[in-house]
Amino acid sequence: MENVAKIERILDDDLPDFCREYFVGISTGTTTLTRLNYAYDIRTFFNYLTKKVYRLKGKSTKEITPADIEALSAYEIEAYLNYVEIYKDDNGNLIRNGARGKSRKLAAIRSLTRYFEKKQLIRHNPTSTVDTPKLREKEIIRLESDEMGALLDVVDTGDGLSSRQQKYQENTRVRDLAIVSLLLGTGIRVSELVGIDLDDVNFKDMSFVVTRKGGARVILYFSEEVAGYLYDYYGMRIADKTLKNEPALFLSLQKRRITTRAVENIVKKYSLIATPLKHITPHKLRSTFGTQLYRNTGDIYVVADVLGHKDVNTTKRHYAAITEDIRRSASTKVRLYSDKPTESDAATPEKE
């Protein structure tokens, strides 16, 4: 509701009326957060046009027309991407954008122009010949098996926390164990975790429901290890009769649905002690789960399905890093002589 209200304010105050049709048109296939980010980026682009493109100077952003968009050249859009690399916003704040930031801003413009090209409001799409900024692959940071155990140990014992943090942890230990184990053991996004309600959890078949990107509701499953941590917290949660009208599973100390920022801070607090040389976030725990699942199944399609990736190439790019043990095991899969026994065959007595 907050995101929708912000989009409405931007449409009312800063964007021309024809943009409203675009945001209605993409609403069924995007989240409110995606649309809000598009609104911010399109507003930045239109502000640039009215200040830097000569023929549009003197116009307000509300006065930009589809014809103005269609008349843009590829060079003018490329000049905009160069401009947003480092610029000052309306409040005088210095804003920087690397390749990823520029790619996102170009994606917002492309989404807008493609929509109106499809609706035949414009015939020429000025973004069609603009190259997407080249992204450098980031090193994927994840936890190894021993580090996963170390992280849970810190959450459980509080060892390494300051005396002030330990007093706080006494009240949050059971909740934090449930949160960290669920992130590590299922690979769900932090936004999916904070959206879980009490009624979404079923201990009979160890399943729970999450709301994926785009609003789809899917059933996932947790292991017996996770079930132990989760059940301890669940029991405490339902025992508090003062919270009958609060549907959320995970709560802050203020007895309200926990926020994504709070979960990020929880993971950061414990991981700084367990793995001080790695910058661990909830998404890194998701990467850890994806990598461990791939190592144990070898099936990239299973990993993609469990993680909720629409495109398996996303999974391949981020989770299917081939480790030394996978390479080593690959060397034993192809035999030069199909009938010649290997050492492992010789060690196994032939069955009569």
PDB file of C-alpha atoms in Angstrom, residues 62-351:
ATOM      1  CA  LYS A  62       4.388  16.633 -16.958  1.00  0.00           C
ATOM      2  CA  GLU A  63       4.411  18.094 -20.489  1.00  0.00           C
ATOM      3  CA  ILE A  64       6.549  15.389 -22.139  1.00  0.00           C
ATOM      4  CA  THR A  65       4.620  13.541 -24.861  1.00  0.00           C
ATOM      5  CA  PRO A  66       5.011  10.119 -26.521  1.00  0.00           C
ATOM      6  CA  ALA A  67       6.200  11.998 -29.636  1.00  0.00           C
ATOM      7  CA  ASP A  68       9.031  13.504 -27.570  1.00  0.00           C
ATOM      8  CA  ILE A  69      10.085  10.000 -26.483  1.00  0.00           C
ATOM      9  CA  GLU A  70       9.885   8.638 -30.020  1.00  0.00           C
ATOM     10  CA  ALA A  71      12.041  11.499 -31.341  1.00  0.00           C
ATOM     11  CA  LEU A  72      14.942  10.678 -29.025  1.00  0.00           C
ATOM     12  CA  SER A  73      18.106   9.326 -30.602  1.00  0.00           C
ATOM     13  CA  ALA A  74      20.201   6.454 -29.321  1.00  0.00           C
ATOM     14  CA  TYR A  75      22.972   8.980 -28.651  1.00  0.00           C
ATOM     15  CA  GLU A  76      20.716  11.042 -26.361  1.00  0.00           C
ATOM     16  CA  ILE A  77      19.890   7.972 -24.291  1.00  0.00           C
ATOM     17  CA  GLU A  78      23.567   6.981 -24.163  1.00  0.00           C
ATOM     18  CA  ALA A  79      24.376  10.536 -23.029  1.00  0.00           C
ATOM     19  CA  TYR A  80      21.831  10.102 -20.228  1.00  0.00           C
ATOM     20  CA  LEU A  81      23.521   6.868 -19.083  1.00  0.00           C
ATOM     21  CA  ASN A  82      26.822   8.739 -19.065  1.00  0.00           C
ATOM     22  CA  TYR A  83      25.218  11.566 -17.062  1.00  0.00           C
ATOM     23  CA  VAL A  84      23.832   9.295 -14.299  1.00  0.00           C
ATOM     24  CA  GLU A  85      27.269   7.829 -13.630  1.00  0.00           C
ATOM     25  CA  ILE A  86      27.740  10.746 -11.244  1.00  0.00           C
ATOM     26  CA  TYR A  87      25.274  13.624 -10.794  1.00  0.00           C
ATOM     27  CA  LYS A  88      23.479  15.721  -8.175  1.00  0.00           C
ATOM     28  CA  ASP A  89      19.807  15.172  -7.456  1.00  0.00           C
ATOM     29  CA  ASP A  90      17.274  17.964  -6.791  1.00  0.00           C
ATOM     30  CA  ASN A  91      18.367  18.096  -3.139  1.00  0.00           C
ATOM     31  CA  GLY A  92      22.031  18.530  -4.027  1.00  0.00           C
ATOM     32  CA  ASN A  93      23.002  14.993  -3.030  1.00  0.00           C
ATOM     33  CA  LEU A  94      25.766  13.388  -5.088  1.00  0.00           C
ATOM     34  CA  ILE A  95      24.469  10.221  -6.769  1.00  0.00           C
ATOM     35  CA  ARG A  96      26.735   7.582  -8.296  1.00  0.00           C
ATOM     36  CA  ASN A  97      25.768   4.678 -10.555  1.00  0.00           C
ATOM     37  CA  GLY A  98      28.003   1.856 -11.666  1.00  0.00           C
ATOM     38  CA  ALA A  99      27.237  -0.544 -14.489  1.00  0.00           C
ATOM     39  CA  ARG A 100      24.429  -2.209 -12.541  1.00  0.00           C
ATOM     40  CA  GLY A 101      22.772   1.081 -11.663  1.00  0.00           C
ATOM     41  CA  LYS A 102      22.964   2.282 -15.273  1.00  0.00           C
ATOM     42  CA  SER A 103      21.595  -1.059 -16.495  1.00  0.00           C
ATOM     43  CA  ARG A 104      18.609  -0.720 -14.185  1.00  0.00           C
ATOM     44  CA  LYS A 105      17.918   2.816 -15.402  1.00  0.00           C
ATOM     45  CA  LEU A 106      18.122   1.680 -19.020  1.00  0.00           C
ATOM     46  CA  ALA A 107      15.800  -1.237 -18.206  1.00  0.00           C
ATOM     47  CA  ALA A 108      13.174   1.209 -16.901  1.00  0.00           C
ATOM     48  CA  ILE A 109      13.324   3.291 -20.098  1.00  0.00           C
ATOM     49  CA  ARG A 110      13.231   0.156 -22.267  1.00  0.00           C
ATOM     50  CA  SER A 111      10.219  -1.182 -20.412  1.00  0.00           C
ATOM     51  CA  LEU A 112       8.382   2.098 -21.024  1.00  0.00           C
ATOM     52  CA  THR A 113       9.245   2.407 -24.728  1.00  0.00           C
ATOM     53  CA  ARG A 114       8.574  -1.264 -25.483  1.00  0.00           C
ATOM     54  CA  TYR A 115       5.172  -1.021 -23.840  1.00  0.00           C
ATOM     55  CA  PHE A 116       4.125   1.935 -25.995  1.00  0.00           C
ATOM     56  CA  GLU A 117       5.709   0.415 -29.086  1.00  0.00           C
ATOM     57  CA  LYS A 118       3.584  -2.698 -28.490  1.00  0.00           C
ATOM     58  CA  LYS A 119       0.497  -0.508 -28.005  1.00  0.00           C
ATOM     59  CA  GLN A 120       1.452   1.354 -31.230  1.00  0.00           C
ATOM     60  CA  LEU A 121       1.558   4.689 -29.456  1.00  0.00           C
ATOM     61  CA  ILE A 122       5.074   5.056 -30.829  1.00  0.00           C
ATOM     62  CA  ARG A 123       6.509   3.462 -33.976  1.00  0.00           C
ATOM     63  CA  HIS A 124      10.216   3.942 -33.305  1.00  0.00           C
ATOM     64  CA  ASN A 125      11.822   2.577 -30.131  1.00  0.00           C
ATOM     65  CA  PRO A 126      14.883   4.757 -29.423  1.00  0.00           C
ATOM     66  CA  THR A 127      16.342   2.187 -26.991  1.00  0.00           C
ATOM     67  CA  SER A 128      16.522  -0.630 -29.546  1.00  0.00           C
ATOM     68  CA  THR A 129      20.112   0.150 -30.592  1.00  0.00           C
ATOM     69  CA  VAL A 130      21.418   1.146 -27.149  1.00  0.00           C
ATOM     70  CA  ASP A 131      23.789  -1.422 -25.665  1.00  0.00           C
ATOM     71  CA  THR A 132      23.283  -2.520 -22.082  1.00  0.00           C
ATOM     72  CA  PRO A 133      26.285  -1.597 -19.900  1.00  0.00           C
ATOM     73  CA  LYS A 134      28.573  -4.582 -19.495  1.00  0.00           C
ATOM     74  CA  LEU A 135      28.369  -6.092 -16.046  1.00  0.00           C
ATOM     75  CA  ARG A 136      31.351  -7.679 -14.380  1.00  0.00           C
ATOM     76  CA  GLU A 137      30.568 -10.892 -12.606  1.00  0.00           C
ATOM     77  CA  LYS A 138      30.788 -10.451  -8.857  1.00  0.00           C
ATOM     78  CA  GLU A 139      32.494 -13.058  -6.743  1.00  0.00           C
ATOM     79  CA  ILE A 140      29.743 -15.132  -5.165  1.00  0.00           C
ATOM     80  CA  ILE A 141      30.124 -15.171  -1.400  1.00  0.00           C
ATOM     81  CA  ARG A 142      28.595 -18.094   0.461  1.00  0.00           C
ATOM     82  CA  LEU A 143      29.124 -20.124   3.607  1.00  0.00           C
ATOM     83  CA  GLU A 144      30.807 -23.515   3.648  1.00  0.00           C
ATOM     84  CA  SER A 145      29.325 -26.377   5.681  1.00  0.00           C
ATOM     85  CA  ASP A 146      31.450 -25.734   8.786  1.00  0.00           C
ATOM     86  CA  GLU A 147      30.651 -22.013   8.627  1.00  0.00           C
ATOM     87  CA  MET A 148      26.921 -22.737   8.552  1.00  0.00           C
ATOM     88  CA  GLY A 149      27.276 -24.650  11.817  1.00  0.00           C
ATOM     89  CA  ALA A 150      29.444 -21.912  13.310  1.00  0.00           C
ATOM     90  CA  LEU A 151      26.817 -19.290  12.487  1.00  0.00           C
ATOM     91  CA  LEU A 152      24.033 -21.270  14.156  1.00  0.00           C
ATOM     92  CA  ASP A 153      26.272 -21.842  17.198  1.00  0.00           C
ATOM     93  CA  VAL A 154      26.767 -18.103  17.630  1.00  0.00           C
ATOM     94  CA  VAL A 155      23.024 -17.495  17.344  1.00  0.00           C
ATOM     95  CA  ASP A 156      22.389 -20.226  19.925  1.00  0.00           C
ATOM     96  CA  THR A 157      25.035 -19.342  22.500  1.00  0.00           C
ATOM     97  CA  GLY A 158      25.633 -15.634  21.946  1.00  0.00           C
ATOM     98  CA  ASP A 159      29.380 -16.240  22.303  1.00  0.00           C
ATOM     99  CA  GLY A 160      31.326 -13.281  20.979  1.00  0.00           C
ATOM    100  CA  LEU A 161      28.518 -10.764  21.379  1.00  0.00           C
ATOM    101  CA  SER A 162      29.003  -7.708  23.561  1.00  0.00           C
ATOM    102  CA  SER A 163      27.430  -7.754  27.015  1.00  0.00           C
ATOM    103  CA  ARG A 164      24.709  -5.420  25.767  1.00  0.00           C
ATOM    104  CA  GLN A 165      24.018  -7.629  22.753  1.00  0.00           C
ATOM    105  CA  GLN A 166      23.900 -10.722  24.955  1.00  0.00           C
ATOM    106  CA  LYS A 167      21.178  -9.194  27.142  1.00  0.00           C
ATOM    107  CA  TYR A 168      19.175  -8.441  23.997  1.00  0.00           C
ATOM    108  CA  GLN A 169      19.884 -11.900  22.612  1.00  0.00           C
ATOM    109  CA  GLU A 170      18.367 -13.569  25.683  1.00  0.00           C
ATOM    110  CA  ASN A 171      14.974 -12.350  24.471  1.00  0.00           C
ATOM    111  CA  THR A 172      15.513 -13.093  20.785  1.00  0.00           C
ATOM    112  CA  ARG A 173      17.569 -16.325  20.735  1.00  0.00           C
ATOM    113  CA  VAL A 174      14.711 -18.686  19.868  1.00  0.00           C
ATOM    114  CA  ARG A 175      13.307 -16.339  17.209  1.00  0.00           C
ATOM    115  CA  ASP A 176      16.720 -15.667  15.680  1.00  0.00           C
ATOM    116  CA  LEU A 177      17.520 -19.388  15.484  1.00  0.00           C
ATOM    117  CA  ALA A 178      14.243 -19.967  13.650  1.00  0.00           C
ATOM    118  CA  ILE A 179      14.956 -17.112  11.223  1.00  0.00           C
ATOM    119  CA  VAL A 180      18.561 -18.041  10.421  1.00  0.00           C
ATOM    120  CA  SER A 181      17.833 -21.774  10.134  1.00  0.00           C
ATOM    121  CA  LEU A 182      14.869 -21.123   7.833  1.00  0.00           C
ATOM    122  CA  LEU A 183      16.966 -18.880   5.571  1.00  0.00           C
ATOM    123  CA  LEU A 184      19.822 -21.379   5.497  1.00  0.00           C
ATOM    124  CA  GLY A 185      17.630 -24.464   5.185  1.00  0.00           C
ATOM    125  CA  THR A 186      15.174 -23.335   2.511  1.00  0.00           C
ATOM    126  CA  GLY A 187      16.871 -20.551   0.536  1.00  0.00           C
ATOM    127  CA  ILE A 188      13.861 -18.241   0.698  1.00  0.00           C
ATOM    128  CA  ARG A 189      14.250 -14.519   0.109  1.00  0.00           C
ATOM    129  CA  VAL A 190      14.167 -12.196   3.102  1.00  0.00           C
ATOM    130  CA  SER A 191      11.009 -10.577   1.682  1.00  0.00           C
ATOM    131  CA  GLU A 192       9.385 -14.022   1.576  1.00  0.00           C
ATOM    132  CA  LEU A 193      10.405 -14.753   5.156  1.00  0.00           C
ATOM    133  CA  VAL A 194       8.933 -11.576   6.646  1.00  0.00           C
ATOM    134  CA  GLY A 195       5.686 -12.214   4.743  1.00  0.00           C
ATOM    135  CA  ILE A 196       5.048 -15.614   6.361  1.00  0.00           C
ATOM    136  CA  ASP A 197       1.941 -15.769   8.557  1.00  0.00           C
ATOM    137  CA  LEU A 198       1.159 -18.224  11.348  1.00  0.00           C
ATOM    138  CA  ASP A 199      -1.413 -19.977   9.161  1.00  0.00           C
ATOM    139  CA  ASP A 200       1.207 -20.523   6.443  1.00  0.00           C
ATOM    140  CA  VAL A 201       3.124 -23.125   8.494  1.00  0.00           C
ATOM    141  CA  ASN A 202       2.129 -26.806   8.608  1.00  0.00           C
ATOM    142  CA  PHE A 203       4.209 -29.036  10.889  1.00  0.00           C
ATOM    143  CA  LYS A 204       2.333 -32.211   9.896  1.00  0.00           C
ATOM    144  CA  ASP A 205       4.072 -32.392   6.537  1.00  0.00           C
ATOM    145  CA  MET A 206       6.780 -29.820   7.398  1.00  0.00           C
ATOM    146  CA  SER A 207       5.648 -27.329   4.772  1.00  0.00           C
ATOM    147  CA  PHE A 208       5.011 -23.608   4.582  1.00  0.00           C
ATOM    148  CA  VAL A 209       3.619 -21.141   2.066  1.00  0.00           C
ATOM    149  CA  VAL A 210       5.534 -18.150   0.735  1.00  0.00           C
ATOM    150  CA  THR A 211       4.580 -15.343  -1.613  1.00  0.00           C
ATOM    151  CA  ARG A 212       7.069 -15.237  -4.478  1.00  0.00           C
ATOM    152  CA  LYS A 213       8.036 -12.260  -6.614  1.00  0.00           C
ATOM    153  CA  GLY A 214       5.024 -11.339  -8.712  1.00  0.00           C
ATOM    154  CA  GLY A 215       2.591 -12.501  -6.028  1.00  0.00           C
ATOM    155  CA  ALA A 216       2.516 -16.257  -6.685  1.00  0.00           C
ATOM    156  CA  ARG A 217       1.855 -18.374  -3.570  1.00  0.00           C
ATOM    157  CA  VAL A 218       3.868 -21.606  -3.456  1.00  0.00           C
ATOM    158  CA  ILE A 219       4.352 -24.424  -0.961  1.00  0.00           C
ATOM    159  CA  LEU A 220       7.894 -25.182   0.194  1.00  0.00           C
ATOM    160  CA  TYR A 221       9.233 -27.724   2.664  1.00  0.00           C
ATOM    161  CA  PHE A 222      11.698 -27.627   5.545  1.00  0.00           C
ATOM    162  CA  SER A 223      13.915 -30.324   7.020  1.00  0.00           C
ATOM    163  CA  GLU A 224      13.706 -31.896  10.467  1.00  0.00           C
ATOM    164  CA  GLU A 225      16.662 -29.755  11.549  1.00  0.00           C
ATOM    165  CA  VAL A 226      14.820 -26.571  10.616  1.00  0.00           C
ATOM    166  CA  ALA A 227      11.579 -27.948  12.064  1.00  0.00           C
ATOM    167  CA  GLY A 228      13.168 -28.193  15.511  1.00  0.00           C
ATOM    168  CA  TYR A 229      14.204 -24.535  15.585  1.00  0.00           C
ATOM    169  CA  LEU A 230      10.974 -23.378  13.976  1.00  0.00           C
ATOM    170  CA  TYR A 231       8.721 -25.376  16.314  1.00  0.00           C
ATOM    171  CA  ASP A 232      10.406 -23.931  19.409  1.00  0.00           C
ATOM    172  CA  TYR A 233       9.671 -20.409  18.209  1.00  0.00           C
ATOM    173  CA  TYR A 234       6.203 -21.281  16.902  1.00  0.00           C
ATOM    174  CA  GLY A 235       5.218 -22.616  20.314  1.00  0.00           C
ATOM    175  CA  MET A 236       6.335 -19.406  22.012  1.00  0.00           C
ATOM    176  CA  ARG A 237       4.622 -17.315  19.356  1.00  0.00           C
ATOM    177  CA  ILE A 238       1.153 -18.887  19.681  1.00  0.00           C
ATOM    178  CA  ALA A 239       1.401 -18.968  23.493  1.00  0.00           C
ATOM    179  CA  ASP A 240       1.212 -15.166  23.603  1.00  0.00           C
ATOM    180  CA  LYS A 241      -2.552 -14.592  23.762  1.00  0.00           C
ATOM    181  CA  THR A 242      -2.150 -10.815  23.497  1.00  0.00           C
ATOM    182  CA  LEU A 243      -1.304 -11.216  19.800  1.00  0.00           C
ATOM    183  CA  LYS A 244      -4.549 -12.792  18.563  1.00  0.00           C
ATOM    184  CA  ASN A 245      -5.001 -10.123  15.895  1.00  0.00           C
ATOM    185  CA  GLU A 246      -1.408 -10.242  14.578  1.00  0.00           C
ATOM    186  CA  PRO A 247      -1.106 -12.769  11.726  1.00  0.00           C
ATOM    187  CA  ALA A 248       2.664 -12.493  11.186  1.00  0.00           C
ATOM    188  CA  LEU A 249       4.875 -15.405  12.219  1.00  0.00           C
ATOM    189  CA  PHE A 250       8.060 -13.461  12.896  1.00  0.00           C
ATOM    190  CA  LEU A 251       7.712 -10.446  15.146  1.00  0.00           C
ATOM    191  CA  SER A 252       9.955  -7.647  16.342  1.00  0.00           C
ATOM    192  CA  LEU A 253      10.302  -6.900  20.047  1.00  0.00           C
ATOM    193  CA  GLN A 254       7.607  -4.272  19.467  1.00  0.00           C
ATOM    194  CA  LYS A 255       5.234  -7.169  18.671  1.00  0.00           C
ATOM    195  CA  ARG A 256       4.833  -6.165  15.032  1.00  0.00           C
ATOM    196  CA  ARG A 257       5.731  -8.008  11.822  1.00  0.00           C
ATOM    197  CA  ILE A 258       9.502  -7.987  11.556  1.00  0.00           C
ATOM    198  CA  THR A 259      10.983  -5.905   8.738  1.00  0.00           C
ATOM    199  CA  THR A 260      13.503  -6.921   6.082  1.00  0.00           C
ATOM    200  CA  ARG A 261      15.970  -4.411   7.525  1.00  0.00           C
ATOM    201  CA  ALA A 262      15.678  -6.014  10.970  1.00  0.00           C
ATOM    202  CA  VAL A 263      16.368  -9.479   9.498  1.00  0.00           C
ATOM    203  CA  GLU A 264      19.377  -8.086   7.627  1.00  0.00           C
ATOM    204  CA  ASN A 265      20.715  -6.653  10.893  1.00  0.00           C
ATOM    205  CA  ILE A 266      20.176  -9.983  12.682  1.00  0.00           C
ATOM    206  CA  VAL A 267      22.187 -11.875  10.060  1.00  0.00           C
ATOM    207  CA  LYS A 268      24.899  -9.212  10.031  1.00  0.00           C
ATOM    208  CA  LYS A 269      25.260  -9.222  13.843  1.00  0.00           C
ATOM    209  CA  TYR A 270      25.863 -12.957  14.139  1.00  0.00           C
ATOM    210  CA  SER A 271      27.855 -13.449  10.926  1.00  0.00           C
ATOM    211  CA  LEU A 272      30.387 -10.760  11.913  1.00  0.00           C
ATOM    212  CA  ILE A 273      31.390 -13.101  14.734  1.00  0.00           C
ATOM    213  CA  ALA A 274      31.046 -16.454  12.950  1.00  0.00           C
ATOM    214  CA  THR A 275      32.671 -15.406   9.638  1.00  0.00           C
ATOM    215  CA  PRO A 276      34.320 -11.993  10.133  1.00  0.00           C
ATOM    216  CA  LEU A 277      36.106 -12.102   6.764  1.00  0.00           C
ATOM    217  CA  LYS A 278      32.900 -12.590   4.786  1.00  0.00           C
ATOM    218  CA  HIS A 279      30.172  -9.983   4.342  1.00  0.00           C
ATOM    219  CA  ILE A 280      27.104 -12.164   4.912  1.00  0.00           C
ATOM    220  CA  THR A 281      23.557 -10.996   4.169  1.00  0.00           C
ATOM    221  CA  PRO A 282      20.250 -12.902   3.951  1.00  0.00           C
ATOM    222  CA  HIS A 283      20.839 -13.199   0.202  1.00  0.00           C
ATOM    223  CA  LYS A 284      24.231 -14.813   0.868  1.00  0.00           C
ATOM    224  CA  LEU A 285      22.417 -17.411   2.976  1.00  0.00           C
ATOM    225  CA  ARG A 286      20.171 -18.001  -0.045  1.00  0.00           C
ATOM    226  CA  SER A 287      23.291 -18.455  -2.183  1.00  0.00           C
ATOM    227  CA  THR A 288      24.638 -20.894   0.396  1.00  0.00           C
ATOM    228  CA  PHE A 289      21.480 -22.991   0.235  1.00  0.00           C
ATOM    229  CA  GLY A 290      21.463 -22.950  -3.578  1.00  0.00           C
ATOM    230  CA  THR A 291      25.084 -24.047  -3.777  1.00  0.00           C
ATOM    231  CA  GLN A 292      24.681 -26.812  -1.189  1.00  0.00           C
ATOM    232  CA  LEU A 293      21.536 -28.084  -2.928  1.00  0.00           C
ATOM    233  CA  TYR A 294      23.313 -28.164  -6.282  1.00  0.00           C
ATOM    234  CA  ARG A 295      26.324 -29.968  -4.828  1.00  0.00           C
ATOM    235  CA  ASN A 296      24.080 -32.628  -3.307  1.00  0.00           C
ATOM    236  CA  THR A 297      21.673 -33.123  -6.220  1.00  0.00           C
ATOM    237  CA  GLY A 298      23.667 -32.084  -9.283  1.00  0.00           C
ATOM    238  CA  ASP A 299      20.316 -31.001 -10.767  1.00  0.00           C
ATOM    239  CA  ILE A 300      20.229 -27.330 -11.725  1.00  0.00           C
ATOM    240  CA  TYR A 301      16.511 -27.540 -12.566  1.00  0.00           C
ATOM    241  CA  VAL A 302      15.648 -28.670  -9.042  1.00  0.00           C
ATOM    242  CA  VAL A 303      17.651 -25.756  -7.647  1.00  0.00           C
ATOM    243  CA  ALA A 304      15.906 -23.296  -9.993  1.00  0.00           C
ATOM    244  CA  ASP A 305      12.463 -24.600  -9.000  1.00  0.00           C
ATOM    245  CA  VAL A 306      13.096 -24.520  -5.245  1.00  0.00           C
ATOM    246  CA  LEU A 307      14.612 -21.035  -5.398  1.00  0.00           C
ATOM    247  CA  GLY A 308      11.762 -19.735  -7.545  1.00  0.00           C
ATOM    248  CA  HIS A 309      13.864 -18.707 -10.549  1.00  0.00           C
ATOM    249  CA  LYS A 310      11.834 -18.240 -13.740  1.00  0.00           C
ATOM    250  CA  ASP A 311      14.964 -18.569 -15.884  1.00  0.00           C
ATOM    251  CA  VAL A 312      17.314 -21.478 -15.199  1.00  0.00           C
ATOM    252  CA  ASN A 313      20.184 -19.402 -16.607  1.00  0.00           C
ATOM    253  CA  THR A 314      19.908 -17.204 -13.520  1.00  0.00           C
ATOM    254  CA  THR A 315      20.472 -20.301 -11.410  1.00  0.00           C
ATOM    255  CA  LYS A 316      23.392 -21.453 -13.523  1.00  0.00           C
ATOM    256  CA  ARG A 317      25.051 -18.077 -13.309  1.00  0.00           C
ATOM    257  CA  HIS A 318      24.751 -17.686  -9.552  1.00  0.00           C
ATOM    258  CA  TYR A 319      24.659 -21.136  -7.996  1.00  0.00           C
ATOM    259  CA  ALA A 320      26.259 -23.713 -10.265  1.00  0.00           C
ATOM    260  CA  ALA A 321      29.865 -22.828  -9.555  1.00  0.00           C
ATOM    261  CA  ILE A 322      31.889 -25.944 -10.363  1.00  0.00           C
ATOM    262  CA  THR A 323      34.059 -26.741  -7.383  1.00  0.00           C
ATOM    263  CA  GLU A 324      37.165 -28.894  -7.259  1.00  0.00           C
ATOM    264  CA  ASP A 325      35.272 -31.840  -5.799  1.00  0.00           C
ATOM    265  CA  ILE A 326      32.739 -31.731  -8.650  1.00  0.00           C
ATOM    266  CA  ARG A 327      35.550 -31.626 -11.219  1.00  0.00           C
ATOM    267  CA  ARG A 328      37.292 -34.508  -9.466  1.00  0.00           C
ATOM    268  CA  SER A 329      34.157 -36.630  -9.399  1.00  0.00           C
ATOM    269  CA  ALA A 330      33.622 -35.940 -13.105  1.00  0.00           C
ATOM    270  CA  SER A 331      36.894 -37.723 -13.884  1.00  0.00           C
ATOM    271  CA  THR A 332      35.419 -41.028 -12.687  1.00  0.00           C
ATOM    272  CA  LYS A 333      32.216 -40.874 -14.708  1.00  0.00           C
ATOM    273  CA  VAL A 334      33.627 -41.888 -18.108  1.00  0.00           C
ATOM    274  CA  ARG A 335      35.283 -45.321 -18.448  1.00  0.00           C
ATOM    275  CA  LEU A 336      37.652 -46.144 -21.287  1.00  0.00           C
ATOM    276  CA  TYR A 337      36.998 -49.908 -21.045  1.00  0.00           C
ATOM    277  CA  SER A 338      33.427 -50.799 -20.268  1.00  0.00           C
ATOM    278  CA  ASP A 339      34.338 -54.354 -19.246  1.00  0.00           C
ATOM    279  CA  LYS A 340      37.614 -53.655 -17.435  1.00  0.00           C
ATOM    280  CA  PRO A 341      37.196 -53.553 -13.637  1.00  0.00           C
ATOM    281  CA  THR A 342      38.330 -50.486 -11.758  1.00  0.00           C
ATOM    282  CA  GLU A 343      39.919 -50.549  -8.302  1.00  0.00           C
ATOM    283  CA  SER A 344      36.513 -49.865  -6.766  1.00  0.00           C
ATOM    284  CA  ASP A 345      34.996 -52.731  -8.745  1.00  0.00           C
ATOM    285  CA  ALA A 346      37.749 -55.092  -7.655  1.00  0.00           C
ATOM    286  CA  ALA A 347      37.156 -54.197  -4.032  1.00  0.00           C
ATOM    287  CA  THR A 348      33.504 -55.259  -4.308  1.00  0.00           C
ATOM    288  CA  PRO A 349      32.890 -59.064  -4.446  1.00  0.00           C
ATOM    289  CA  GLU A 350      30.849 -60.114  -7.448  1.00  0.00           C
ATOM    290  CA  LYS A 351      27.326 -61.169  -6.535  1.00  0.00           C
TER     291      LYS A 351
END
